[in-house]
PDB file of C-alpha atoms in Angstrom:
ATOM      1  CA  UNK A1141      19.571 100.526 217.154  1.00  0.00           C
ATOM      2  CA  UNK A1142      16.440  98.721 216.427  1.00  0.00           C
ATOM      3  CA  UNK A1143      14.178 101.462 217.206  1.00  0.00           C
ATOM      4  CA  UNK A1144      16.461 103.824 215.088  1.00  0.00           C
ATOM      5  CA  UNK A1145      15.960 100.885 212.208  1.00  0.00           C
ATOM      6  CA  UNK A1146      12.404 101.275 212.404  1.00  0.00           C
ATOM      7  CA  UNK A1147      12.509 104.740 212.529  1.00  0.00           C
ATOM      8  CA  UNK A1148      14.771 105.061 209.133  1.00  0.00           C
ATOM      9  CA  UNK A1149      12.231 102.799 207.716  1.00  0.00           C
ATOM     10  CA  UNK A1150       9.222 104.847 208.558  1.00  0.00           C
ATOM     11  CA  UNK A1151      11.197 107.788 206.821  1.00  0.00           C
ATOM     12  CA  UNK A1152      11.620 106.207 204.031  1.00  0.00           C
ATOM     13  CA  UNK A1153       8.466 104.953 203.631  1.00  0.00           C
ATOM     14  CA  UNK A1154       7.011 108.479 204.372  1.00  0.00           C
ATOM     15  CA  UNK A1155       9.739 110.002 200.919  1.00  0.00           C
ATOM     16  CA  UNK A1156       8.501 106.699 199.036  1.00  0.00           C
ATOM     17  CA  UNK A1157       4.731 108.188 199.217  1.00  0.00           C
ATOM     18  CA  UNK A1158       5.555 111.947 199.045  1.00  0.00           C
ATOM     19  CA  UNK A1159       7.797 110.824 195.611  1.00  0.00           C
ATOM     20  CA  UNK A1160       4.138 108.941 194.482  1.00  0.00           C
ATOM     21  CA  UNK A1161       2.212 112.329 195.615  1.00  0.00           C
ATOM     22  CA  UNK A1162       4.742 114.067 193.078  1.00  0.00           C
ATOM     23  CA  UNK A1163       4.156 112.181 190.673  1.00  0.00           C
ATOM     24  CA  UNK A1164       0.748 112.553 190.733  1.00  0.00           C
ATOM     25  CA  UNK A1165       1.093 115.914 190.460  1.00  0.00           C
ATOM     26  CA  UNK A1166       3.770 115.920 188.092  1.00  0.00           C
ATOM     27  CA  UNK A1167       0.756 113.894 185.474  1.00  0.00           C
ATOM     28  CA  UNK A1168      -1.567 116.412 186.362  1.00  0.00           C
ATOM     29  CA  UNK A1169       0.477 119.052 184.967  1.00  0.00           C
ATOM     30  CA  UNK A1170       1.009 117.033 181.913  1.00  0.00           C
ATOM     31  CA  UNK A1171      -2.464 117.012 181.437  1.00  0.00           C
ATOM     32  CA  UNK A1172      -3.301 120.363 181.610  1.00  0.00           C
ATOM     33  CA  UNK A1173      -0.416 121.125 179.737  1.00  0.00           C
ATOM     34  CA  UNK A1174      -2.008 119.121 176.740  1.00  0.00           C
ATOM     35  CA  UNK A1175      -5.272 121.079 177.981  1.00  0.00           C
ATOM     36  CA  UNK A1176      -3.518 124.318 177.166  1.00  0.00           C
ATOM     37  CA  UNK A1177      -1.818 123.003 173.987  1.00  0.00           C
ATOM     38  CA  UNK A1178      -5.366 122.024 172.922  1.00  0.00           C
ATOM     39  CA  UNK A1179      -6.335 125.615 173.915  1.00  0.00           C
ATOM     40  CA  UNK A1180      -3.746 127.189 171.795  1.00  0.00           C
ATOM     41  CA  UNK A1181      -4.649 125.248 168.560  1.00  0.00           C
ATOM     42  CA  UNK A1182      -8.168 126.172 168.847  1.00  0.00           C
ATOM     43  CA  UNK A1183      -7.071 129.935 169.313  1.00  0.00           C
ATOM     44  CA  UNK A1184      -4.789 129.271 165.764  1.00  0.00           C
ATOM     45  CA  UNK A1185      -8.141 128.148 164.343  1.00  0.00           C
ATOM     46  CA  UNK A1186      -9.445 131.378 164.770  1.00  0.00           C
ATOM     47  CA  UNK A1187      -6.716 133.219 163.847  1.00  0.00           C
ATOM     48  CA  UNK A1188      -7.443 131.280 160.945  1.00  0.00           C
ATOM     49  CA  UNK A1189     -10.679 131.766 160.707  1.00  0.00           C
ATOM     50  CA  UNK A1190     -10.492 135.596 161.108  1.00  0.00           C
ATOM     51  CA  UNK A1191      -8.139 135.643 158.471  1.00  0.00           C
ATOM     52  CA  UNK A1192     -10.598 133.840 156.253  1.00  0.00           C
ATOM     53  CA  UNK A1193     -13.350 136.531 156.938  1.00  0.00           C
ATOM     54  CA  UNK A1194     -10.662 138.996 156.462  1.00  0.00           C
ATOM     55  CA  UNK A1195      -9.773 137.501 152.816  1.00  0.00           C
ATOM     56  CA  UNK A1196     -13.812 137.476 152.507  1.00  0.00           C
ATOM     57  CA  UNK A1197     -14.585 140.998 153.306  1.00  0.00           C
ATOM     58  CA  UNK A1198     -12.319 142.119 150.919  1.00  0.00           C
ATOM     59  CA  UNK A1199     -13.298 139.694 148.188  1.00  0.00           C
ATOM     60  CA  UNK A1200     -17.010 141.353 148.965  1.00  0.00           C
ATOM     61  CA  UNK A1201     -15.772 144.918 148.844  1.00  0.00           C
ATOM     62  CA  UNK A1202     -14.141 144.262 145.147  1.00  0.00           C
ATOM     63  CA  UNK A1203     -17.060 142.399 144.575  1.00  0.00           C
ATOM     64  CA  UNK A1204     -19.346 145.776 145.493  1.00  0.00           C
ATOM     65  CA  UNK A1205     -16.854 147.868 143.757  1.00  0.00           C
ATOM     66  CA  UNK A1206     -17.082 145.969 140.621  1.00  0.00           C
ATOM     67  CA  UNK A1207     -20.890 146.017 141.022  1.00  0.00           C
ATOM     68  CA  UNK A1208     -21.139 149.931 141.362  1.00  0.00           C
ATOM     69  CA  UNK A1209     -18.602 150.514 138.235  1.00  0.00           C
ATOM     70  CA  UNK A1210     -21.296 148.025 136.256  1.00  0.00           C
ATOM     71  CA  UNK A1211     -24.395 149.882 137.788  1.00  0.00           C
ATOM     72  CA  UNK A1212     -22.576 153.560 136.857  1.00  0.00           C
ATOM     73  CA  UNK A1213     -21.652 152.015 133.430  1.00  0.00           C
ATOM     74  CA  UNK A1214     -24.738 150.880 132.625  1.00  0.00           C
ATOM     75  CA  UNK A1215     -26.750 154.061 133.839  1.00  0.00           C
ATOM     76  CA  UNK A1216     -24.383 156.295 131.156  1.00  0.00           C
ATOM     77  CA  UNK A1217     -25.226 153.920 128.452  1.00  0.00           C
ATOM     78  CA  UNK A1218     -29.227 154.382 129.431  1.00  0.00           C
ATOM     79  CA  UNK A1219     -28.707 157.657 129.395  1.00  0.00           C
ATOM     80  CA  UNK A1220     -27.350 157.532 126.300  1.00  0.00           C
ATOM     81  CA  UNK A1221     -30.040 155.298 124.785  1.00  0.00           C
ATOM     82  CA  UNK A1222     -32.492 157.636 126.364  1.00  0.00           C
ATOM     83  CA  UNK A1223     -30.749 160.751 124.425  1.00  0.00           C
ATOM     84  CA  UNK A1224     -31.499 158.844 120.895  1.00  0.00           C
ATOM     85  CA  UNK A1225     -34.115 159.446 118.143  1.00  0.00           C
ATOM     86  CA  UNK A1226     -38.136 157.816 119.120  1.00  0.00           C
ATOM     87  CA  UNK A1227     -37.131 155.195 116.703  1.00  0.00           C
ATOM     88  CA  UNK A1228     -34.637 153.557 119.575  1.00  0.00           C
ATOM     89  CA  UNK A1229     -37.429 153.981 122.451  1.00  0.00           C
ATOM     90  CA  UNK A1230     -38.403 150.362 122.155  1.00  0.00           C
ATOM     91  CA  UNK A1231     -34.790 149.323 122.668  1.00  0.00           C
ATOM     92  CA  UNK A1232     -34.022 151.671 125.418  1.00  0.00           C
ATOM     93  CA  UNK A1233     -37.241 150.206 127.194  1.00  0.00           C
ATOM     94  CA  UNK A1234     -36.001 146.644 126.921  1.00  0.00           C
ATOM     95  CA  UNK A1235     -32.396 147.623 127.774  1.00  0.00           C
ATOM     96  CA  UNK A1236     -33.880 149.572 130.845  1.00  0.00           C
ATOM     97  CA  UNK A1237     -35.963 146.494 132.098  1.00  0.00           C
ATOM     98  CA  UNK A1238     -32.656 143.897 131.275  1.00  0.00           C
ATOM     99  CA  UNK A1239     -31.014 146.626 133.496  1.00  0.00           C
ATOM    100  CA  UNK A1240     -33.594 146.170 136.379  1.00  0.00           C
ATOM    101  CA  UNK A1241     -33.562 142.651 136.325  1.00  0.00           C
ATOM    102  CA  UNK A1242     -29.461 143.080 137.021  1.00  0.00           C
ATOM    103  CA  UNK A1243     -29.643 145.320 139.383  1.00  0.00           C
ATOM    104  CA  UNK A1244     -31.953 143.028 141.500  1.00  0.00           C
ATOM    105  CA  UNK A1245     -29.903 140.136 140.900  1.00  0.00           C
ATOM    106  CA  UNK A1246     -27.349 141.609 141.976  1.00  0.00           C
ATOM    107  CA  UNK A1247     -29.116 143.343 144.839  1.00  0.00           C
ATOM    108  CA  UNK A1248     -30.104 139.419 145.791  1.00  0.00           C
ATOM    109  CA  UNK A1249     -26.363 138.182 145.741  1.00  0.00           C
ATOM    110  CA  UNK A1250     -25.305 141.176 147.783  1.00  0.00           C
ATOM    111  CA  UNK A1251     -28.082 140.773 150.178  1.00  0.00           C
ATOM    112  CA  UNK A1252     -27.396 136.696 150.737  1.00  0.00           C
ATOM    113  CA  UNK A1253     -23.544 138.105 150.868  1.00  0.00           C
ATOM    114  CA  UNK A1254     -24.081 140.102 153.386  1.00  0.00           C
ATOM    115  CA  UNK A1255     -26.204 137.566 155.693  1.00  0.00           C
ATOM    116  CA  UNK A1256     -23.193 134.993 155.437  1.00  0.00           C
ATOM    117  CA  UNK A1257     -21.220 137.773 156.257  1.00  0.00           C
ATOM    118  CA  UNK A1258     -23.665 138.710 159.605  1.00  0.00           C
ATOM    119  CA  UNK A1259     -23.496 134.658 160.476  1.00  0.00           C
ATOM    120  CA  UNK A1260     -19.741 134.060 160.098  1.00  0.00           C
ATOM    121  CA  UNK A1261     -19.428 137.416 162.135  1.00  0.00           C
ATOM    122  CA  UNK A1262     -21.867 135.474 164.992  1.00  0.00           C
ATOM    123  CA  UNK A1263     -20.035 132.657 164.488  1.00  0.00           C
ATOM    124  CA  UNK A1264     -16.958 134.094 165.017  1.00  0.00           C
ATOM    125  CA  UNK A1265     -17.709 136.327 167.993  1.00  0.00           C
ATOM    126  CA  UNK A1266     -19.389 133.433 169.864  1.00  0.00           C
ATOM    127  CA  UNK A1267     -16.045 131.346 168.881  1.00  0.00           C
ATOM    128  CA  UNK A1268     -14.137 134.258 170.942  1.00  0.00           C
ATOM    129  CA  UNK A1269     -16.369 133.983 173.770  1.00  0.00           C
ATOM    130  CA  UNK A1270     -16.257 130.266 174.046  1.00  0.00           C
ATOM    131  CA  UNK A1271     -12.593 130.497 173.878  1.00  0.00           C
ATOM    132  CA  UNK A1272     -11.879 133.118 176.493  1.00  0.00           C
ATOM    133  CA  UNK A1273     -13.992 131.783 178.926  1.00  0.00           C
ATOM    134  CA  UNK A1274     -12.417 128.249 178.562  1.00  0.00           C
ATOM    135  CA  UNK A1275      -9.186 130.457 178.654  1.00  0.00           C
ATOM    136  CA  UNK A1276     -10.217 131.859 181.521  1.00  0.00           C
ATOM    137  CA  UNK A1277     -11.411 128.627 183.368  1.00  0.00           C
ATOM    138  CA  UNK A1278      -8.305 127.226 182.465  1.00  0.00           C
ATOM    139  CA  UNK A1279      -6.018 129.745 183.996  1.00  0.00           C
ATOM    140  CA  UNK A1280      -7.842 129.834 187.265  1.00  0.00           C
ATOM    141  CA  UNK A1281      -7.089 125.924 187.030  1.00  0.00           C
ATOM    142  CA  UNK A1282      -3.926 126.019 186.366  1.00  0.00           C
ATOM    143  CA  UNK A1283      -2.973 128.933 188.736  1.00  0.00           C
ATOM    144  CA  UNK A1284      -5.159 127.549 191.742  1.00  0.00           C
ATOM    145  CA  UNK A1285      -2.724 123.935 190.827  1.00  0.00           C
ATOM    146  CA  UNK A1286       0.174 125.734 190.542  1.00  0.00           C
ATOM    147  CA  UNK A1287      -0.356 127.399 193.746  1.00  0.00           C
ATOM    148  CA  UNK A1288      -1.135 123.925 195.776  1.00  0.00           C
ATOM    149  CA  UNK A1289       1.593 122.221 193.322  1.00  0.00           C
ATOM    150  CA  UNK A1290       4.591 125.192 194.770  1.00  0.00           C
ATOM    151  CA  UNK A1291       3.058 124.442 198.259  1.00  0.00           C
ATOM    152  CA  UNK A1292       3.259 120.733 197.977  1.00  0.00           C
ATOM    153  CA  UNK A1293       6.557 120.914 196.632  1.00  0.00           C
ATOM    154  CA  UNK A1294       8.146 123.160 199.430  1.00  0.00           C
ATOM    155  CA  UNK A1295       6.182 120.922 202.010  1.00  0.00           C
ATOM    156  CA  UNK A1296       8.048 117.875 200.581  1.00  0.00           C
ATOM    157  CA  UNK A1297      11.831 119.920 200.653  1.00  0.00           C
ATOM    158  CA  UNK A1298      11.352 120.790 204.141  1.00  0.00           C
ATOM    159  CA  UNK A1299      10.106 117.080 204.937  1.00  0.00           C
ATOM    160  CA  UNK A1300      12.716 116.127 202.873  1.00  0.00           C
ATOM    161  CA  UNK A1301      15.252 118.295 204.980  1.00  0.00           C
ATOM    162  CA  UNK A1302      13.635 117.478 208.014  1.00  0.00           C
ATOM    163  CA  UNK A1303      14.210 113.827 207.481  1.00  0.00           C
ATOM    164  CA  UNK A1304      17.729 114.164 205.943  1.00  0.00           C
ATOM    165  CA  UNK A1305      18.614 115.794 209.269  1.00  0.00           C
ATOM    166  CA  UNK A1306      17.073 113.073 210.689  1.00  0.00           C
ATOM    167  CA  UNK A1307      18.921 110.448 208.768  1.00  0.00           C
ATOM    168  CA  UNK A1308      22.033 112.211 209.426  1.00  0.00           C
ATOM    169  CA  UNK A1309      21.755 112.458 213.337  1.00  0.00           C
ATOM    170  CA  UNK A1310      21.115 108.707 213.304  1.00  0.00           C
ATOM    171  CA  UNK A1311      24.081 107.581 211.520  1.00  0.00           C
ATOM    172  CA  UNK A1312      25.950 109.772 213.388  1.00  0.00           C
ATOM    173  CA  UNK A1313      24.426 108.707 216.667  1.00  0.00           C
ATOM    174  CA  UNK A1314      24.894 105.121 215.016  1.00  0.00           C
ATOM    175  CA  UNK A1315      28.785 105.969 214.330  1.00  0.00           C
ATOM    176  CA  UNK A1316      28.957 106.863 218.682  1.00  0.00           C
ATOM    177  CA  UNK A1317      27.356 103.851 219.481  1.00  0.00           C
ATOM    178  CA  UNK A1318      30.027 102.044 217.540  1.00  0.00           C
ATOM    179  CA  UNK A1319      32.508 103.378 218.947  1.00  0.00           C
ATOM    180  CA  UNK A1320      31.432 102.749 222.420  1.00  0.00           C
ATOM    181  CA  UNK A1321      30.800  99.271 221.461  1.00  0.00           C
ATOM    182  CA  UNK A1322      33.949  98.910 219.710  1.00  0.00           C
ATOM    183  CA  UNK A1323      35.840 100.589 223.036  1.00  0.00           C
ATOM    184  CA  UNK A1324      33.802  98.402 225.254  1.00  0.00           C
ATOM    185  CA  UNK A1325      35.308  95.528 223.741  1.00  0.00           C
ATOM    186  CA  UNK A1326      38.400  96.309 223.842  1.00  0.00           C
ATOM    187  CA  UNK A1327      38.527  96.597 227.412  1.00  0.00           C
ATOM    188  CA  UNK A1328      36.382  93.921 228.065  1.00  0.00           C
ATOM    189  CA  UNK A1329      39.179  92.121 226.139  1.00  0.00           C
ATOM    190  CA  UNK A1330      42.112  93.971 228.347  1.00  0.00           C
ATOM    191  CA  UNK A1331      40.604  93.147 231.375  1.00  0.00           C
ATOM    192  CA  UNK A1332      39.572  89.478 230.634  1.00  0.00           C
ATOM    193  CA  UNK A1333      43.783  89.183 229.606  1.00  0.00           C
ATOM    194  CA  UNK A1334      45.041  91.014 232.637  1.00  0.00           C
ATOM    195  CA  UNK A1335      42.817  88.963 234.445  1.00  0.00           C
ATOM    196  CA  UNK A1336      43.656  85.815 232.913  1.00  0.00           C
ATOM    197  CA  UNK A1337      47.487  86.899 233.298  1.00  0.00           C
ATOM    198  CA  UNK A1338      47.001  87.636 237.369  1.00  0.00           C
ATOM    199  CA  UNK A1339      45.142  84.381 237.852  1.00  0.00           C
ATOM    200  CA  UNK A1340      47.825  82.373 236.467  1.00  0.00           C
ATOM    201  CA  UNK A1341      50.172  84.119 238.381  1.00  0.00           C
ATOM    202  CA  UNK A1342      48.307  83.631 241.825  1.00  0.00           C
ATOM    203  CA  UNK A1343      47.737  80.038 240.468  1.00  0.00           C
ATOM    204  CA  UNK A1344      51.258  79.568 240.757  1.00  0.00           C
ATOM    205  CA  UNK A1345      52.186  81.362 243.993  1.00  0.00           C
ATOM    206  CA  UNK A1346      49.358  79.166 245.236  1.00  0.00           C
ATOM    207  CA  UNK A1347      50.804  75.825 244.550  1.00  0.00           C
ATOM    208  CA  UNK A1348      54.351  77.054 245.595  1.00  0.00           C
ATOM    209  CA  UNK A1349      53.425  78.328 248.742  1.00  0.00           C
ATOM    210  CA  UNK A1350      51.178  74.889 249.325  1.00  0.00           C
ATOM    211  CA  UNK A1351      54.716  72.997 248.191  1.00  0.00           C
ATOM    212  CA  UNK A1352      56.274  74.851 250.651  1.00  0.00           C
ATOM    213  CA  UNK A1353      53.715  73.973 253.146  1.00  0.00           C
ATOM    214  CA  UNK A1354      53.939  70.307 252.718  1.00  0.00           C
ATOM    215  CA  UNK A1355      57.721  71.071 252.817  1.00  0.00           C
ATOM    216  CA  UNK A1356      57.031  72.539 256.306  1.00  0.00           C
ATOM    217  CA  UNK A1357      54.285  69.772 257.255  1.00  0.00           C
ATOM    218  CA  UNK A1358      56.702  67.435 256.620  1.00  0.00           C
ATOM    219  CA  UNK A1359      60.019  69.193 258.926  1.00  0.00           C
ATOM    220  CA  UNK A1360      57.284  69.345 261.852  1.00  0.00           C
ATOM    221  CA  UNK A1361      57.279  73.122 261.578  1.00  0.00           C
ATOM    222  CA  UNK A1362      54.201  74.581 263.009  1.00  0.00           C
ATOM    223  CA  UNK A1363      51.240  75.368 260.605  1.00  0.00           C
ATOM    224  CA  UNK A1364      51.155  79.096 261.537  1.00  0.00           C
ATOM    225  CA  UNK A1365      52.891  80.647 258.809  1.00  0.00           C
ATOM    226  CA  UNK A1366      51.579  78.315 255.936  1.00  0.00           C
ATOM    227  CA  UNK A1367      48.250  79.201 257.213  1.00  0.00           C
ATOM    228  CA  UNK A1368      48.735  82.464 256.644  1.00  0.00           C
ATOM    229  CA  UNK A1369      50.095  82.756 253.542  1.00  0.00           C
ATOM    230  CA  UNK A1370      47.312  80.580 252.243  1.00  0.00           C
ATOM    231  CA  UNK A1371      44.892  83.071 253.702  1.00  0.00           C
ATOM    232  CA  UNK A1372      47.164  85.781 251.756  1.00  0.00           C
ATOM    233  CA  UNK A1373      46.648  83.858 248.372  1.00  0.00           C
ATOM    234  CA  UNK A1374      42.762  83.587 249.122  1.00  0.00           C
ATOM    235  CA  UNK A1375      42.855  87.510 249.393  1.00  0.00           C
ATOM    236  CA  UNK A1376      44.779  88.223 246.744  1.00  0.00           C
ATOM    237  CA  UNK A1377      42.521  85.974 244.216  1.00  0.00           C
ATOM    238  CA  UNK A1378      39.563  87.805 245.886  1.00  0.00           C
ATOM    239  CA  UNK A1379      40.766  91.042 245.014  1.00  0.00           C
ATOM    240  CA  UNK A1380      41.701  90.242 241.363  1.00  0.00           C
ATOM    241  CA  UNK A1381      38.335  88.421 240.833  1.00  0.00           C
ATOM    242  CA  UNK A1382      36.221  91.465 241.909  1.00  0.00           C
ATOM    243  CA  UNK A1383      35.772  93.408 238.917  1.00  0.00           C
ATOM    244  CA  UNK A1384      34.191  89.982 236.948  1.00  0.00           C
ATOM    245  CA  UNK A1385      31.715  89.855 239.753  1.00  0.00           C
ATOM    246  CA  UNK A1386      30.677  89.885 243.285  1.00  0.00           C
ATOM    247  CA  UNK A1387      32.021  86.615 244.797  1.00  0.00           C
ATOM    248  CA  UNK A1388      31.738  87.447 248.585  1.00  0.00           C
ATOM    249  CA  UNK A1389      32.642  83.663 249.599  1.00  0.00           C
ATOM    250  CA  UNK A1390      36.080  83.743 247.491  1.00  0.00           C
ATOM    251  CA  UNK A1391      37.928  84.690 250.633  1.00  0.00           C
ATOM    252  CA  UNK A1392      36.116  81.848 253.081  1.00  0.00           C
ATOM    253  CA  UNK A1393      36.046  79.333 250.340  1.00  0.00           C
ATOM    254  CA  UNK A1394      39.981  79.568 249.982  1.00  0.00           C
ATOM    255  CA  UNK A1395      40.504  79.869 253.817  1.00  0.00           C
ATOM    256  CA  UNK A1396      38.077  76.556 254.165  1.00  0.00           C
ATOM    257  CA  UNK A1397      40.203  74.938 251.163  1.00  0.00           C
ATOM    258  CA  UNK A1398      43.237  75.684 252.455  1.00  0.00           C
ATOM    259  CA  UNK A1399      42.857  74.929 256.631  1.00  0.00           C
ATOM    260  CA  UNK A1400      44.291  71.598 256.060  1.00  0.00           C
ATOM    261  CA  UNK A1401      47.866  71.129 255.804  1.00  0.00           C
ATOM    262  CA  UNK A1402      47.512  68.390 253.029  1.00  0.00           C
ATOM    263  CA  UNK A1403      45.326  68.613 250.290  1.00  0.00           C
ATOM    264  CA  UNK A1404      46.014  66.638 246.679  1.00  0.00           C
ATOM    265  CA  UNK A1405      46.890  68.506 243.150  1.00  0.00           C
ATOM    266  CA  UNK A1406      43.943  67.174 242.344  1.00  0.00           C
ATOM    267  CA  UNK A1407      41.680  69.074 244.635  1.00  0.00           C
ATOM    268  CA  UNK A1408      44.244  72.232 243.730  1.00  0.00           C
ATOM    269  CA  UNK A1409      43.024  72.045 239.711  1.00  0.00           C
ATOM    270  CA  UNK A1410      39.276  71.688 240.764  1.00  0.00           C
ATOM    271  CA  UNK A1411      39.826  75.233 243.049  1.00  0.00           C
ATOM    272  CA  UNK A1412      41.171  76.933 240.081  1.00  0.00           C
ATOM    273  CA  UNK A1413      38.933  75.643 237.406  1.00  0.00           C
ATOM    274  CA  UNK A1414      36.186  76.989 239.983  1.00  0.00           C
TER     275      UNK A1414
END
């Protein structure tokens, strides 16, 4: 029982540190569960930010619509100034060069349009590279864990089975043991009372037949047959005392104790408390 004590101990030691491994695991998920939550806000930022360029482009193309209508508006009324009487040449001239000076303005702001355009496209595609690799990285994390997290796991429910069997053949080999005990007493206890219960009785044959042997001492009968019934007694008490141990000088001790035709009650009492 002891050794199956110490046994159920080391088990449950051994599902105390496999519930700690768990739950080491169990915070490594969490954190690379924030990791992916992390990874999933940064992939709404550029959603966001692709929708910005989006909103941009478009803003650029009205923008370069609005520019050509202006350029095609303005060439017409050139061409009308140009289809005027000398006396409007002067005009036309100054009108043509106010035109020019538009028309590279305007060529300026589309050209710095178009290289913020060019850098939020870098930025952008560099953002999407950054993000799929990390993507990438992650999921060969998190599948590599997963893997060695399912292993674990099944590891621990066949330990855990394994020692639940384990657990379960001891108490049951406990429950036996019990029941031995427990039947073990019990007979220990019926044979200490039937014992008991035959002692008493050859306690009492003993001191009648020793009555009647002082009863014969005293007629002047011969000592023959009191002899021998002591010598009966002494067997008798020999055989009942066997199965509480091997007494082989029962038998010689009563024939020794009993040779004598008189003995005292008081010698009698010692004898049986023996």
């Amino acid at each position: 029982l002891e050794e199956q004590r110490t046994h159920i101990s080391m088990l449950e030691k051994a599902l105390s540190n496999a519930q700690e491994r768990l739950a080491k695991r169990e915070k490594v998920c969490d954190e690379l569960t924030i990791a992916a939550e992390r990874a999933n806000h940064l992939q709404r930022l550029l959603h966001e930010t692709l929708l910005d360029k989006q909103a941009r482009d478009e803003t650029h193309a009205q923008e370069r619509v609005q520019w050509e209508m202006d350029m095609t508006q303005l060439k017409m009324q050139l061409n009308k100034d140009f289809s005027q009487n000398g006396s409007l040449k002067r005009l036309s001239r100054l009108a043509g060069d106010s035109g020019d000076e538009t028309i590279n303005r305007l060529k300026k702001t589309m050209y710095l349009k178009d290289e913020r355009i060019t850098h939020l496209e870098r930025t952008v595609i560099e953002l999407q590279r950054r993000l799929q690799e990390e993507s990438d990285r992650k999921k060969c994390v998190l599948g590599a864990l997963n893997e060695n997290f399912d292993s674990k796991i099944k590891q621990y429910e066949d330990e855990q089975a394994s020692k639940d069997r384990r657990i379960t053949l001891v108490a049951e080999e406990r429950v036996k043991l019990g029941e031995i005990l427990d039947v073990s007493a019990k007979e220990r206890d019926n044979d200490t009372a039937i014992g008991m219960h035959k002692m008493e009785e050859i306690r009492q044959k003993i001191q009648e037949r020793k009555r009647k042997g002082r009863i014969c001492a005293t007629g002047g009968t011969s000592s023959g047959p009191f002899e021998q019934n002591i010598l009966d007694s002494a067997a008798l008490l020999s055989d009942i005392s066997t199965p509480y141990g091997n007494r082989p000088a029962v038998s010689s001790g009563y024939h020794n104790l009993f040779n004598a035709e008189k003995r005292e009650n008081s010698e009698v009492d010692s004898v049986w408390n023996v």
